[in-house]
C-alpha positions as MATLAB code, in Angstrom:
seq = 'MEYFFRHSEDLKTNINMPLVWGILLIYLILIYKLRHRRKILPIQLVSLSIIEIALFIWYYEDKLLFIREGLPLYHCRIAAFMMAISYFRKDYKLSNYFAWLGIIGTLIAFSFPDPSKYLWPHITNLTYVLAHSLSLGSALMILTNQRRKLDLKFIGKISLAMNLVIYLVNKIASANYGYLNHLPDSFPINFPSPVLYLGISLGMIFLIYELNKINLKKLLTIKN';
ca = [
     -21.596   22.936  -24.242;
     -23.536   19.819  -23.271;
     -21.810   17.916  -26.095;
     -18.401   19.155  -24.931;
     -18.979   17.916  -21.364;
     -20.894   14.698  -22.181;
     -20.117   11.504  -20.243;
     -21.424    8.917  -22.723;
     -18.373    7.579  -24.573;
     -18.072    7.248  -28.335;
     -16.603    4.153  -29.954;
     -13.345    5.938  -30.712;
     -11.516    9.233  -30.546;
     -10.445   11.349  -33.508;
      -7.558   13.503  -32.305;
      -5.382   14.492  -35.263;
      -1.967   13.623  -33.828;
       0.118   14.952  -36.777;
      -1.617   18.312  -36.251;
      -0.980   18.073  -32.494;
       2.731   17.431  -33.121;
       2.825   20.441  -35.453;
       1.208   22.739  -32.888;
       3.514   21.360  -30.184;
       6.560   22.169  -32.315;
       5.406   25.777  -32.817;
       4.712   26.089  -29.084;
       8.155   24.735  -28.175;
       9.838   27.196  -30.551;
       7.955   29.969  -28.745;
       9.028   28.554  -25.367;
      12.624   28.491  -26.593;
      12.420   32.168  -27.552;
      10.877   33.105  -24.190;
      12.769   30.631  -21.980;
      14.477   33.316  -19.863;
      11.310   35.324  -19.160;
      10.655   33.899  -15.733;
       7.239   35.497  -15.281;
       5.875   33.184  -17.965;
       6.594   29.964  -16.058;
       4.298   30.685  -13.058;
       1.490   31.571  -15.491;
       1.999   28.292  -17.322;
       2.076   26.245  -14.123;
      -1.104   27.865  -12.791;
      -2.825   27.361  -16.163;
      -1.737   23.721  -16.179;
      -3.144   23.187  -12.673;
      -6.449   24.835  -13.632;
      -6.777   22.542  -16.655;
      -6.142   19.471  -14.500;
      -8.618   20.626  -11.840;
     -11.271   21.271  -14.524;
     -10.832   17.702  -15.766;
     -10.900   16.449  -12.165;
     -14.286   18.182  -11.623;
     -15.678   16.736  -14.863;
     -14.711   13.205  -13.826;
     -16.328   13.684  -10.416;
     -19.774   13.852  -12.071;
     -19.457   10.120  -12.744;
     -18.258    8.548   -9.500;
     -17.152    5.188  -10.957;
     -15.322    6.859  -13.831;
     -13.778    9.274  -11.338;
     -12.316    6.434   -9.266;
     -11.030    4.459  -12.245;
      -9.766    7.283  -14.470;
     -10.186   10.653  -12.765;
      -7.755   10.524   -9.849;
      -4.478   12.436  -10.303;
      -2.470    9.218  -10.459;
      -1.304    9.153  -14.055;
       2.352   10.135  -14.184;
       1.651   13.210  -16.316;
      -1.027   14.437  -13.891;
       1.281   13.876  -10.939;
       4.051   15.733  -12.763;
       1.711   18.625  -13.595;
       0.645   19.227   -9.993;
       4.022   18.482   -8.434;
       5.913   20.762  -10.813;
       3.683   23.622   -9.687;
       3.767   22.751   -5.971;
       7.530   22.206   -5.813;
       8.299   25.261   -7.958;
       6.211   27.633   -5.836;
       7.721   26.108   -2.690;
      11.162   26.702   -4.237;
      12.005   23.010   -3.938;
      13.845   23.040   -7.240;
      15.376   19.594   -6.810;
      11.906   18.056   -6.627;
      10.639   20.254   -9.466;
      13.532   18.975  -11.618;
      12.501   15.371  -10.989;
       8.893   16.016  -11.987;
       9.975   18.163  -14.928;
      11.860   15.214  -16.381;
       8.883   12.975  -15.609;
       6.614   15.449  -17.421;
       8.857   15.441  -20.490;
       9.045   11.647  -20.622;
       5.298   11.297  -20.012;
       4.334   13.807  -22.697;
       6.568   12.271  -25.359;
       5.167    8.806  -24.599;
       1.567   10.104  -24.483;
       1.905   11.761  -27.888;
       3.886    8.880  -29.438;
       1.460    6.213  -28.186;
      -1.768    8.221  -27.727;
      -4.425    6.723  -25.473;
      -7.007    9.478  -24.879;
     -10.519    8.750  -23.640;
     -12.915    7.513  -26.323;
     -14.689   10.795  -27.113;
     -14.947   12.466  -30.497;
     -13.579   15.993  -30.827;
     -14.439   18.422  -29.383;
     -14.602   17.134  -25.807;
     -13.062   18.213  -22.514;
     -10.990   15.018  -22.278;
      -9.263   15.320  -25.650;
      -8.812   19.092  -25.343;
      -7.200   18.774  -21.911;
      -5.175   15.793  -23.174;
      -3.506   18.038  -25.752;
      -3.282   21.231  -23.681;
      -2.114   19.664  -20.417;
       0.607   17.553  -22.006;
       1.837   20.482  -24.112;
       1.932   22.875  -21.152;
       3.604   20.211  -19.047;
       6.386   19.808  -21.604;
       6.871   23.557  -22.036;
       6.878   24.211  -18.285;
       9.316   21.364  -17.700;
      11.776   22.750  -20.236;
      11.627   26.184  -18.607;
      12.228   24.705  -15.136;
      15.192   22.678  -16.346;
      16.645   25.653  -18.203;
      16.360   28.174  -15.370;
      16.342   26.097  -12.159;
      18.516   23.097  -12.966;
      19.552   20.878  -10.062;
      21.551   17.647  -10.010;
      19.584   14.558   -8.993;
      21.350   11.581   -7.452;
      20.333    7.998   -8.182;
      19.053    7.352   -4.636;
      16.745   10.402   -4.762;
      15.341    9.381   -8.154;
      14.940    5.744   -7.122;
      13.111    6.459   -3.853;
      10.550    8.769   -5.468;
       9.983    6.553   -8.520;
       9.538    3.295   -6.594;
       7.339    4.832   -3.870;
       5.130    6.712   -6.348;
       4.642    3.673   -8.567;
       3.938    1.425   -5.575;
       1.077    3.716   -4.500;
      -0.274    3.746   -8.066;
       0.063   -0.042   -8.318;
      -1.869   -0.619   -5.070;
      -4.650    1.818   -6.052;
      -4.959    0.004   -9.387;
      -5.440   -3.318   -7.595;
      -8.015   -1.891   -5.177;
     -10.000    0.119   -7.752;
      -9.541   -2.158  -10.789;
      -7.962    0.816  -12.522;
      -4.981    1.272  -14.821;
      -3.254    4.436  -13.635;
       0.254    4.834  -14.993;
      -0.417    1.813  -17.239;
       0.882   -0.392  -14.445;
      -1.883   -2.956  -15.049;
      -1.663   -3.100  -18.849;
      -0.077   -1.028  -21.587;
      -2.108    1.174  -23.988;
      -3.804   -0.636  -26.876;
      -1.406    1.064  -29.300;
       1.464   -0.986  -27.817;
       1.994   -4.243  -29.739;
       2.798   -6.267  -26.586;
       1.788   -6.474  -22.937;
       3.150   -7.904  -19.675;
       1.795   -8.983  -16.247;
       1.252   -6.061  -13.871;
       4.136   -6.937  -11.461;
       6.503   -6.949  -14.440;
       5.080   -3.620  -15.617;
       5.544   -2.095  -12.165;
       9.163   -3.163  -11.997;
       9.941   -2.451  -15.647;
       8.321    0.994  -15.749;
       9.897    1.955  -12.418;
      13.381    0.915  -13.519;
      12.861    2.575  -16.885;
      11.868    5.841  -15.212;
      14.850    5.714  -12.863;
      17.275    5.069  -15.721;
      15.823    7.729  -18.041;
      15.580   10.478  -15.424;
      19.066    9.714  -14.103;
      20.605    9.802  -17.583;
      18.594   12.799  -18.810;
      19.513   14.759  -15.699;
      23.111   14.727  -16.906;
      22.048   17.022  -19.754;
      22.557   20.717  -19.077;
      19.658   22.211  -21.052;
      20.713   25.774  -20.338;
      24.114   25.101  -21.859;
      22.630   23.069  -24.689;
      20.137   25.782  -25.649;
      22.645   28.615  -25.461;
      23.687   29.681  -28.930;
      27.178   31.100  -29.017;
      27.528   34.152  -31.204;
];
């Protein structure tokens, strides 16, 4: 257990991403089969929150690491908590926004992986896989069963305000939440942080606005 919770970083990580994609596909097929069983979604959202809190506690053992990497200011972490909060408060419009954010964040995180530099097994790489997978599955269930239309103004206000807070925290704490200071190493190019703030914000607004036009419930309904 001491190895699993260690704080001394390795030189690299060794997450098998093809295997992760395979497991994710199986999980999503299961979610598709169970998408109308509404009791499953609250269980998933609570499980997702517990995973994020467990990681939060682990980071807190190293105060500097906690400030620079452990705060819930990555977009996927924000989406995880806000999906749960807004869903249980029955604010389905807000839960739809963060569901789309969770989908976008998970697909980017798995396509351009940037987990902490710890060899498997470790709490950071386990939660990296589990939290993103649960976030994607929960988001699809929210958008299938509680779909709401989002207008451009609503999406723009949340995206710009959220990213501004992240951007300011990054400057104060010398952190890189939301990759608003620099892109992951797996990206072939990089840009100055003000450009990243504007570009990522506009990209989020465009993607969420366009994706919200998709009616997942209708799309996933198979006509006999």
